[in-house]
Amino acid sequence: MEMTHASVEERPYAAAQRLLTGAGLRPTRQRLHLARLLFADGPRHLTAEMLAQEVYEHGLKLPLGTVYNALHAFARAGLLREVAVDGTRTWFDTHTEPHHHFVDANGRLADIPAGAIELARLPAAPEGQEIQSVEIVLRLKRI
Amino acid sequence: MEMTHASVEERPYAAAQRLLTGAGLRPTRQRLHLARLLFADGPRHLTAEMLAQEVYEHGLKLPLGTVYNALHAFARAGLLREVAVDGTRTWFDTHTEPHHHFVDANGRLADIPAGAIELARLPAAPEGQEIQSVEIVLRLKRI
DNA sequence: ATAGCTGCAAATGCTTTGCAAGGCC
DNA sequence: GGCCTTGCAAAGCATTTGCAGCTAT
């Protein structure tokens, strides 16, 4: 009787469960909620606060600290990527392949489609170092 | 007698004075000090705190708030450029021409020489917007 | 059982702001 | 004199941390 009820509630989390377990993360209730919101649809760009707000709108309330902890755990596990494009807040991107971003006048992010931007030449890295990543940001303004 | 003494002390500030006045900024004592440190030599990348520390080492002590005010005034006047490459602090760059940056493992910035990096293709900006700037960051790691 | 999470609240670090006093034109 | 800037301290924000209690394995 518990079983039946539980399975109805938990089925939607099955994908999230696999995702977390596969990444070596404990599938806690909080993380499952977050993963479901993050990875249900296509690529997303959001801040911890935006995500906490979404959680809240879905009827659960998570402390911001927990949301940060989870997001960092996800990022460490390779499920998310942190993007630093403005000095004030951290964006988390569910799209983890190398790609670049538009930043609009309000500071919102959008992916630049793969292949739409291309480098013709890269400098050599300074002595004793190597290039780890290339990040291109195109800042937009309204016409 | 005042005259002579003053001129000896103020001569080093002549260039800074012209710079500020030319940019429409009042050449206050604090700004002159800062401008002298910032623009004496080649391109520099620093944070408000680093600059305040330098001021202190030169025998004057400026509140951080004043340093921030001055840096923002300089940036508004086009003497500096703010660079957001990490989510925690704001870098100020004395090099105002369009150019790109290396960010090393410690978060320190270095200019990428003009021409060492080149774009082959840019995406179209989304509807109703246009590209204002292109910012490329090459993150480095130690080998 | 136990290593790892969560919740909460306090702490942190950078940056901004308010406002009275001071300085430049 | 009038407006802008400074100094100082307090406030603001996003983020992190400490720690007791909980939970997944």
mmCIF file of C-alpha atoms (C1' of nucleotides) in Angstrom:
data_model
loop_
_atom_site.group_PDB
_atom_site.id
_atom_site.type_symbol
_atom_site.label_atom_id
_atom_site.label_comp_id
_atom_site.label_asym_id
_atom_site.label_seq_id
_atom_site.Cartn_x
_atom_site.Cartn_y
_atom_site.Cartn_z
ATOM 1 C CA MET A 1 0.000 0.000 0.000
ATOM 2 C CA GLU A 2 2.894 2.276 0.678
ATOM 3 C CA MET A 3 4.511 0.782 -2.373
ATOM 4 C CA THR A 4 1.754 1.713 -4.784
ATOM 5 C CA HIS A 5 1.485 5.249 -3.559
ATOM 6 C CA ALA A 6 5.171 5.725 -3.543
ATOM 7 C CA SER A 7 5.642 4.443 -7.059
ATOM 8 C CA VAL A 8 3.097 6.863 -8.449
ATOM 9 C CA GLU A 9 4.933 9.729 -6.837
ATOM 10 C CA GLU A 10 8.385 8.544 -7.615
ATOM 11 C CA ARG A 11 8.092 7.463 -11.196
ATOM 12 C CA PRO A 12 8.716 10.958 -12.552
ATOM 13 C CA TYR A 13 11.990 10.957 -10.686
ATOM 14 C CA ALA A 14 13.274 7.794 -12.297
ATOM 15 C CA ALA A 15 15.318 9.626 -14.930
ATOM 16 C CA ALA A 16 16.706 12.053 -12.393
ATOM 17 C CA GLN A 17 17.536 9.143 -10.138
ATOM 18 C CA ARG A 18 19.565 7.452 -12.854
ATOM 19 C CA LEU A 19 21.278 10.691 -13.706
ATOM 20 C CA LEU A 20 22.405 11.298 -10.149
ATOM 21 C CA THR A 21 23.386 7.757 -9.383
ATOM 22 C CA GLY A 22 25.251 7.550 -12.645
ATOM 23 C CA ALA A 23 27.194 10.658 -11.699
ATOM 24 C CA GLY A 24 28.083 9.220 -8.327
ATOM 25 C CA LEU A 25 25.734 11.487 -6.390
ATOM 26 C CA ARG A 26 23.341 10.348 -3.714
ATOM 27 C CA PRO A 27 19.807 10.747 -4.994
ATOM 28 C CA THR A 28 18.376 12.635 -2.061
ATOM 29 C CA ARG A 29 14.910 14.086 -2.213
ATOM 30 C CA GLN A 30 16.244 17.597 -2.619
ATOM 31 C CA ARG A 31 18.631 16.692 -5.394
ATOM 32 C CA LEU A 32 15.978 14.717 -7.212
ATOM 33 C CA HIS A 33 13.672 17.722 -7.177
ATOM 34 C CA LEU A 34 16.401 19.969 -8.453
ATOM 35 C CA ALA A 35 17.585 17.543 -11.104
ATOM 36 C CA ARG A 36 14.071 17.106 -12.391
ATOM 37 C CA LEU A 37 13.630 20.834 -12.801
ATOM 38 C CA LEU A 38 17.047 21.305 -14.310
ATOM 39 C CA PHE A 39 17.184 18.474 -16.772
ATOM 40 C CA ALA A 40 13.590 17.895 -17.795
ATOM 41 C CA ASP A 41 13.726 19.924 -20.975
ATOM 42 C CA GLY A 42 16.393 21.445 -23.168
ATOM 43 C CA PRO A 43 19.400 23.532 -22.134
ATOM 44 C CA ARG A 44 18.822 25.998 -19.331
ATOM 45 C CA HIS A 45 20.724 28.881 -17.803
ATOM 46 C CA LEU A 46 19.873 29.792 -14.273
ATOM 47 C CA THR A 47 21.098 31.175 -11.006
ATOM 48 C CA ALA A 48 20.715 29.534 -7.619
ATOM 49 C CA GLU A 49 18.010 31.990 -6.725
ATOM 50 C CA MET A 50 16.025 31.351 -9.892
ATOM 51 C CA LEU A 51 16.130 27.644 -9.227
ATOM 52 C CA ALA A 52 15.099 28.032 -5.596
ATOM 53 C CA GLN A 53 12.162 30.106 -6.799
ATOM 54 C CA GLU A 54 11.130 27.377 -9.218
ATOM 55 C CA VAL A 55 11.329 24.770 -6.520
ATOM 56 C CA TYR A 56 9.122 26.948 -4.379
ATOM 57 C CA GLU A 57 6.558 27.275 -7.155
ATOM 58 C CA HIS A 58 6.470 23.503 -7.325
ATOM 59 C CA GLY A 59 5.446 23.293 -3.713
ATOM 60 C CA LEU A 60 8.726 22.494 -2.009
ATOM 61 C CA LYS A 61 10.884 24.970 -0.206
ATOM 62 C CA LEU A 62 14.638 24.570 -0.175
ATOM 63 C CA PRO A 63 17.070 26.818 1.630
ATOM 64 C CA LEU A 64 19.298 28.692 -0.754
ATOM 65 C CA GLY A 65 22.334 27.142 0.875
ATOM 66 C CA THR A 66 21.108 23.690 -0.052
ATOM 67 C CA VAL A 67 20.479 24.791 -3.611
ATOM 68 C CA TYR A 68 24.028 26.102 -3.823
ATOM 69 C CA ASN A 69 25.406 22.907 -2.356
ATOM 70 C CA ALA A 70 23.492 20.807 -4.828
ATOM 71 C CA LEU A 71 24.430 22.974 -7.806
ATOM 72 C CA HIS A 72 28.078 22.786 -6.922
ATOM 73 C CA ALA A 73 27.849 19.048 -6.431
ATOM 74 C CA PHE A 74 26.206 18.754 -9.854
ATOM 75 C CA ALA A 75 28.900 20.906 -11.404
ATOM 76 C CA ARG A 76 31.683 18.895 -9.791
ATOM 77 C CA ALA A 77 30.059 15.741 -11.119
ATOM 78 C CA GLY A 78 29.973 17.195 -14.625
ATOM 79 C CA LEU A 79 26.214 17.577 -14.879
ATOM 80 C CA LEU A 80 26.383 21.349 -14.967
ATOM 81 C CA ARG A 81 28.790 24.049 -15.936
ATOM 82 C CA GLU A 82 29.310 27.294 -14.074
ATOM 83 C CA VAL A 83 29.450 30.378 -16.229
ATOM 84 C CA ALA A 84 30.955 33.648 -14.994
ATOM 85 C CA VAL A 85 29.868 36.418 -17.288
ATOM 86 C CA ASP A 86 28.983 39.128 -14.866
ATOM 87 C CA GLY A 87 30.709 40.044 -11.691
ATOM 88 C CA THR A 88 27.670 39.714 -9.469
ATOM 89 C CA ARG A 89 26.153 36.293 -9.812
ATOM 90 C CA THR A 90 26.996 32.782 -10.886
ATOM 91 C CA TRP A 91 25.095 31.200 -13.719
ATOM 92 C CA PHE A 92 24.679 27.475 -14.064
ATOM 93 C CA ASP A 93 24.297 25.984 -17.503
ATOM 94 C CA THR A 94 22.809 22.542 -18.103
ATOM 95 C CA HIS A 95 24.584 22.400 -21.416
ATOM 96 C CA THR A 96 28.021 20.989 -20.621
ATOM 97 C CA GLU A 97 29.545 20.631 -24.079
ATOM 98 C CA PRO A 98 31.947 23.430 -25.039
ATOM 99 C CA HIS A 99 29.935 26.305 -26.423
ATOM 100 C CA HIS A 100 29.617 30.071 -26.153
ATOM 101 C CA HIS A 101 27.083 32.635 -24.985
ATOM 102 C CA PHE A 102 25.165 35.713 -25.797
ATOM 103 C CA VAL A 103 24.564 37.995 -22.838
ATOM 104 C CA ASP A 104 21.687 40.375 -23.357
ATOM 105 C CA ALA A 105 21.208 43.849 -21.954
ATOM 106 C CA ASN A 106 19.569 42.397 -18.847
ATOM 107 C CA GLY A 107 22.409 40.002 -18.146
ATOM 108 C CA ARG A 108 20.473 36.945 -19.355
ATOM 109 C CA LEU A 109 22.322 34.160 -21.130
ATOM 110 C CA ALA A 110 21.606 32.324 -24.342
ATOM 111 C CA ASP A 111 23.625 29.661 -26.070
ATOM 112 C CA ILE A 112 25.327 30.440 -29.317
ATOM 113 C CA PRO A 113 24.585 27.555 -31.679
ATOM 114 C CA ALA A 114 27.542 25.287 -32.292
ATOM 115 C CA GLY A 115 29.283 26.224 -35.514
ATOM 116 C CA ALA A 116 27.892 29.746 -35.552
ATOM 117 C CA ILE A 117 31.127 31.041 -34.133
ATOM 118 C CA GLU A 118 34.560 29.928 -35.111
ATOM 119 C CA LEU A 119 38.114 30.809 -34.192
ATOM 120 C CA ALA A 120 40.696 31.193 -36.907
ATOM 121 C CA ARG A 121 43.710 31.472 -34.654
ATOM 122 C CA LEU A 122 44.651 30.959 -31.035
ATOM 123 C CA PRO A 123 47.684 32.366 -29.247
ATOM 124 C CA ALA A 124 50.235 30.096 -27.653
ATOM 125 C CA ALA A 125 49.768 29.729 -23.915
ATOM 126 C CA PRO A 126 52.390 31.393 -21.736
ATOM 127 C CA GLU A 127 55.389 29.336 -20.636
ATOM 128 C CA GLY A 128 54.488 26.377 -18.444
ATOM 129 C CA GLN A 129 50.773 26.680 -18.957
ATOM 130 C CA GLU A 130 48.242 25.410 -21.403
ATOM 131 C CA ILE A 131 44.843 26.522 -22.575
ATOM 132 C CA GLN A 132 42.158 24.782 -20.635
ATOM 133 C CA SER A 133 39.103 26.391 -22.153
ATOM 134 C CA VAL A 134 37.995 29.053 -24.566
ATOM 135 C CA GLU A 135 35.059 31.164 -23.489
ATOM 136 C CA ILE A 136 33.503 33.639 -25.829
ATOM 137 C CA VAL A 137 30.847 36.064 -24.711
ATOM 138 C CA LEU A 138 28.971 38.251 -27.153
ATOM 139 C CA ARG A 139 27.356 41.108 -25.306
ATOM 140 C CA LEU A 140 24.182 42.329 -26.904
ATOM 141 C CA LYS A 141 22.406 45.623 -26.868
ATOM 142 C CA ARG A 142 18.985 46.566 -28.075
ATOM 143 C CA ILE A 143 18.977 48.337 -31.383
ATOM 144 C CA MET B 1 57.737 79.967 -0.978
ATOM 145 C CA GLU B 2 54.653 77.855 -1.029
ATOM 146 C CA MET B 3 54.897 77.897 -4.780
ATOM 147 C CA THR B 4 58.316 76.314 -4.994
ATOM 148 C CA HIS B 5 57.568 73.556 -2.588
ATOM 149 C CA ALA B 6 54.286 72.734 -4.260
ATOM 150 C CA SER B 7 55.731 72.582 -7.724
ATOM 151 C CA VAL B 8 58.347 70.070 -6.687
ATOM 152 C CA GLU B 9 55.677 67.827 -5.254
ATOM 153 C CA GLU B 10 53.173 68.290 -7.996
ATOM 154 C CA ARG B 11 55.288 67.989 -11.071
ATOM 155 C CA PRO B 12 55.026 64.180 -11.190
ATOM 156 C CA TYR B 13 51.269 64.559 -11.311
ATOM 157 C CA ALA B 14 51.253 66.760 -14.391
ATOM 158 C CA ALA B 15 50.507 63.908 -16.788
ATOM 159 C CA ALA B 16 47.813 62.494 -14.520
ATOM 160 C CA GLN B 17 46.358 65.979 -14.196
ATOM 161 C CA ARG B 18 46.056 66.340 -17.950
ATOM 162 C CA LEU B 19 44.591 62.878 -18.253
ATOM 163 C CA LEU B 20 41.856 63.542 -15.728
ATOM 164 C CA THR B 21 41.029 67.020 -16.902
ATOM 165 C CA GLY B 22 40.965 65.819 -20.472
ATOM 166 C CA ALA B 23 38.473 63.135 -19.479
ATOM 167 C CA GLY B 24 36.260 65.657 -17.750
ATOM 168 C CA LEU B 25 37.158 64.505 -14.247
ATOM 169 C CA ARG B 26 38.104 66.757 -11.406
ATOM 170 C CA PRO B 27 41.757 66.224 -10.585
ATOM 171 C CA THR B 28 41.413 65.697 -6.874
ATOM 172 C CA ARG B 29 44.362 64.605 -4.819
ATOM 173 C CA GLN B 30 43.017 61.088 -4.484
ATOM 174 C CA ARG B 31 42.335 60.687 -8.170
ATOM 175 C CA LEU B 32 45.721 62.062 -9.083
ATOM 176 C CA HIS B 33 47.386 59.511 -6.843
ATOM 177 C CA LEU B 34 45.380 56.701 -8.316
ATOM 178 C CA ALA B 35 45.845 57.843 -11.888
ATOM 179 C CA ARG B 36 49.573 58.083 -11.396
ATOM 180 C CA LEU B 37 49.747 54.530 -10.153
ATOM 181 C CA LEU B 38 47.417 53.232 -12.811
ATOM 182 C CA PHE B 39 48.757 54.910 -15.887
ATOM 183 C CA ALA B 40 52.452 55.390 -15.193
ATOM 184 C CA ASP B 41 53.629 52.309 -17.046
ATOM 185 C CA GLY B 42 52.167 49.823 -19.489
ATOM 186 C CA PRO B 43 48.829 48.046 -19.328
ATOM 187 C CA ARG B 44 47.738 46.863 -15.918
ATOM 188 C CA HIS B 45 45.037 44.604 -14.537
ATOM 189 C CA LEU B 46 44.008 45.163 -10.979
ATOM 190 C CA THR B 47 41.245 45.001 -8.459
ATOM 191 C CA ALA B 48 40.156 47.822 -6.174
ATOM 192 C CA GLU B 49 41.839 46.133 -3.273
ATOM 193 C CA MET B 50 45.149 45.701 -5.082
ATOM 194 C CA LEU B 51 45.134 49.366 -5.975
ATOM 195 C CA ALA B 52 44.289 50.454 -2.438
ATOM 196 C CA GLN B 53 47.203 48.346 -1.230
ATOM 197 C CA GLU B 54 49.531 50.053 -3.671
ATOM 198 C CA VAL B 55 48.370 53.449 -2.569
ATOM 199 C CA TYR B 56 49.062 52.426 0.981
ATOM 200 C CA GLU B 57 52.574 51.301 0.098
ATOM 201 C CA HIS B 58 53.170 54.726 -1.377
ATOM 202 C CA GLY B 59 52.369 56.371 1.912
ATOM 203 C CA LEU B 60 48.793 57.476 1.421
ATOM 204 C CA LYS B 61 45.764 55.673 2.741
ATOM 205 C CA LEU B 62 42.509 55.725 0.803
ATOM 206 C CA PRO B 63 39.289 54.118 1.935
ATOM 207 C CA LEU B 64 38.256 51.273 -0.346
ATOM 208 C CA GLY B 65 35.002 53.070 -1.040
ATOM 209 C CA THR B 66 36.895 56.012 -2.477
ATOM 210 C CA VAL B 67 38.995 53.711 -4.621
ATOM 211 C CA TYR B 68 35.848 52.116 -6.001
ATOM 212 C CA ASN B 69 34.298 55.511 -6.656
ATOM 213 C CA ALA B 70 37.368 56.673 -8.503
ATOM 214 C CA LEU B 71 37.707 53.464 -10.526
ATOM 215 C CA HIS B 72 34.119 53.672 -11.627
ATOM 216 C CA ALA B 73 34.500 57.307 -12.509
ATOM 217 C CA PHE B 74 37.581 56.436 -14.561
ATOM 218 C CA ALA B 75 35.711 53.643 -16.283
ATOM 219 C CA ARG B 76 32.746 55.885 -17.069
ATOM 220 C CA ALA B 77 35.142 58.401 -18.517
ATOM 221 C CA GLY B 78 36.693 55.767 -20.732
ATOM 222 C CA LEU B 79 40.078 55.654 -19.015
ATOM 223 C CA LEU B 80 39.557 52.114 -17.773
ATOM 224 C CA ARG B 81 37.629 49.054 -18.694
ATOM 225 C CA GLU B 82 35.934 46.700 -16.262
ATOM 226 C CA VAL B 83 36.500 43.033 -16.910
ATOM 227 C CA ALA B 84 34.226 40.353 -15.452
ATOM 228 C CA VAL B 85 35.984 37.036 -15.710
ATOM 229 C CA ASP B 86 35.320 35.544 -12.348
ATOM 230 C CA GLY B 87 32.210 35.719 -10.293
ATOM 231 C CA THR B 88 33.807 37.168 -7.205
ATOM 232 C CA ARG B 89 35.707 40.311 -8.013
ATOM 233 C CA THR B 90 35.856 43.058 -10.558
ATOM 234 C CA TRP B 91 39.033 43.604 -12.514
ATOM 235 C CA PHE B 92 39.955 46.953 -13.967
ATOM 236 C CA ASP B 93 42.073 47.079 -17.074
ATOM 237 C CA THR B 94 44.037 50.164 -18.110
ATOM 238 C CA HIS B 95 44.053 48.904 -21.661
ATOM 239 C CA THR B 96 40.834 50.177 -23.190
ATOM 240 C CA GLU B 97 41.180 49.058 -26.799
ATOM 241 C CA PRO B 98 39.237 45.898 -27.690
ATOM 242 C CA HIS B 99 41.359 42.902 -26.765
ATOM 243 C CA HIS B 100 41.123 39.568 -25.009
ATOM 244 C CA HIS B 101 42.485 37.891 -21.903
ATOM 245 C CA PHE B 102 44.249 34.939 -20.481
ATOM 246 C CA VAL B 103 43.093 33.987 -16.992
ATOM 247 C CA ASP B 104 45.600 31.881 -15.137
ATOM 248 C CA ALA B 105 44.996 29.242 -12.506
ATOM 249 C CA ASN B 106 45.066 31.904 -9.783
ATOM 250 C CA GLY B 107 42.511 34.094 -11.483
ATOM 251 C CA ARG B 108 45.097 36.643 -12.653
ATOM 252 C CA LEU B 109 44.628 38.384 -15.988
ATOM 253 C CA ALA B 110 46.987 38.942 -18.868
ATOM 254 C CA ASP B 111 46.339 40.548 -22.215
ATOM 255 C CA ILE B 112 46.341 38.459 -25.320
ATOM 256 C CA PRO B 113 48.407 40.302 -27.899
ATOM 257 C CA ALA B 114 46.345 41.875 -30.648
ATOM 258 C CA GLY B 115 46.288 39.631 -33.695
ATOM 259 C CA ALA B 116 47.163 36.500 -31.765
ATOM 260 C CA ILE B 117 43.543 35.522 -31.721
ATOM 261 C CA GLU B 118 41.150 35.840 -34.586
ATOM 262 C CA LEU B 119 37.524 35.005 -35.226
ATOM 263 C CA ALA B 120 36.534 33.371 -38.477
ATOM 264 C CA ARG B 121 32.809 33.658 -38.035
ATOM 265 C CA LEU B 122 30.285 35.407 -35.826
ATOM 266 C CA PRO B 123 26.660 34.452 -35.350
ATOM 267 C CA ALA B 124 23.898 36.882 -36.175
ATOM 268 C CA ALA B 125 22.532 38.659 -33.121
ATOM 269 C CA PRO B 126 19.021 37.677 -32.049
ATOM 270 C CA GLU B 127 16.095 39.696 -33.407
ATOM 271 C CA GLY B 128 16.103 43.321 -32.326
ATOM 272 C CA GLN B 129 19.560 43.212 -30.833
ATOM 273 C CA GLU B 130 23.069 43.746 -32.014
ATOM 274 C CA ILE B 131 26.479 42.632 -30.874
ATOM 275 C CA GLN B 132 28.056 45.228 -28.687
ATOM 276 C CA SER B 133 31.276 43.502 -27.831
ATOM 277 C CA VAL B 134 33.146 40.262 -28.204
ATOM 278 C CA GLU B 135 34.984 39.023 -25.137
ATOM 279 C CA ILE B 136 37.211 36.024 -25.312
ATOM 280 C CA VAL B 137 38.743 34.455 -22.238
ATOM 281 C CA LEU B 138 41.325 31.715 -22.451
ATOM 282 C CA ARG B 139 41.556 29.920 -19.143
ATOM 283 C CA LEU B 140 44.958 28.512 -18.425
ATOM 284 C CA LYS B 141 46.140 25.660 -16.318
ATOM 285 C CA ARG B 142 49.595 24.677 -15.255
ATOM 286 C CA ILE B 143 51.033 21.816 -17.225
ATOM 287 C "C1'" DA C 1 26.728 1.979 11.118
ATOM 288 C "C1'" DT C 2 28.518 5.706 8.883
ATOM 289 C "C1'" DA C 3 29.707 8.780 5.443
ATOM 290 C "C1'" DG C 4 27.386 12.154 3.305
ATOM 291 C "C1'" DC C 5 23.333 15.636 3.154
ATOM 292 C "C1'" DT C 6 20.211 19.009 4.755
ATOM 293 C "C1'" DG C 7 18.468 22.973 7.295
ATOM 294 C "C1'" DC C 8 19.253 26.886 9.516
ATOM 295 C "C1'" DA C 9 21.667 30.789 10.840
ATOM 296 C "C1'" DA C 10 25.741 33.176 11.170
ATOM 297 C "C1'" DA C 11 29.702 34.625 8.751
ATOM 298 C "C1'" DT C 12 32.235 36.192 4.665
ATOM 299 C "C1'" DG C 13 33.865 39.036 0.910
ATOM 300 C "C1'" DC C 14 33.233 42.287 -2.342
ATOM 301 C "C1'" DT C 15 30.844 46.261 -3.484
ATOM 302 C "C1'" DT C 16 27.532 50.047 -2.827
ATOM 303 C "C1'" DT C 17 25.283 53.682 -0.331
ATOM 304 C "C1'" DG C 18 24.117 57.584 2.908
ATOM 305 C "C1'" DC C 19 25.521 61.515 4.641
ATOM 306 C "C1'" DA C 20 28.298 65.120 6.814
ATOM 307 C "C1'" DA C 21 32.534 67.499 5.957
ATOM 308 C "C1'" DG C 22 35.906 69.058 2.651
ATOM 309 C "C1'" DG C 23 37.835 70.708 -1.842
ATOM 310 C "C1'" DC C 24 37.748 72.343 -6.725
ATOM 311 C "C1'" DC C 25 35.983 75.719 -10.161
ATOM 312 C "C1'" DG D 1 28.966 79.618 -3.464
ATOM 313 C "C1'" DG D 2 27.715 75.622 -5.408
ATOM 314 C "C1'" DC D 3 28.450 71.219 -6.902
ATOM 315 C "C1'" DC D 4 31.264 67.330 -6.852
ATOM 316 C "C1'" DT D 5 34.234 64.249 -4.048
ATOM 317 C "C1'" DT D 6 35.861 62.200 0.064
ATOM 318 C "C1'" DG D 7 35.808 59.641 4.345
ATOM 319 C "C1'" DC D 8 33.711 56.716 7.190
ATOM 320 C "C1'" DA D 9 30.555 53.488 8.588
ATOM 321 C "C1'" DA D 10 26.648 50.959 7.731
ATOM 322 C "C1'" DA D 11 24.075 48.383 4.538
ATOM 323 C "C1'" DG D 12 23.576 45.084 0.625
ATOM 324 C "C1'" DC D 13 23.988 40.894 -1.948
ATOM 325 C "C1'" DA D 14 25.467 36.668 -3.450
ATOM 326 C "C1'" DT D 15 27.687 32.996 -1.635
ATOM 327 C "C1'" DT D 16 29.932 30.012 1.898
ATOM 328 C "C1'" DT D 17 30.435 27.800 6.259
ATOM 329 C "C1'" DG D 18 29.593 25.470 10.832
ATOM 330 C "C1'" DC D 19 27.233 22.323 13.018
ATOM 331 C "C1'" DA D 20 23.484 19.447 14.870
ATOM 332 C "C1'" DG D 21 20.218 16.322 13.128
ATOM 333 C "C1'" DC D 22 18.741 13.323 9.283
ATOM 334 C "C1'" DT D 23 19.135 9.800 5.465
ATOM 335 C "C1'" DA D 24 20.880 6.879 1.860
ATOM 336 C "C1'" DT D 25 23.626 2.807 1.366
#
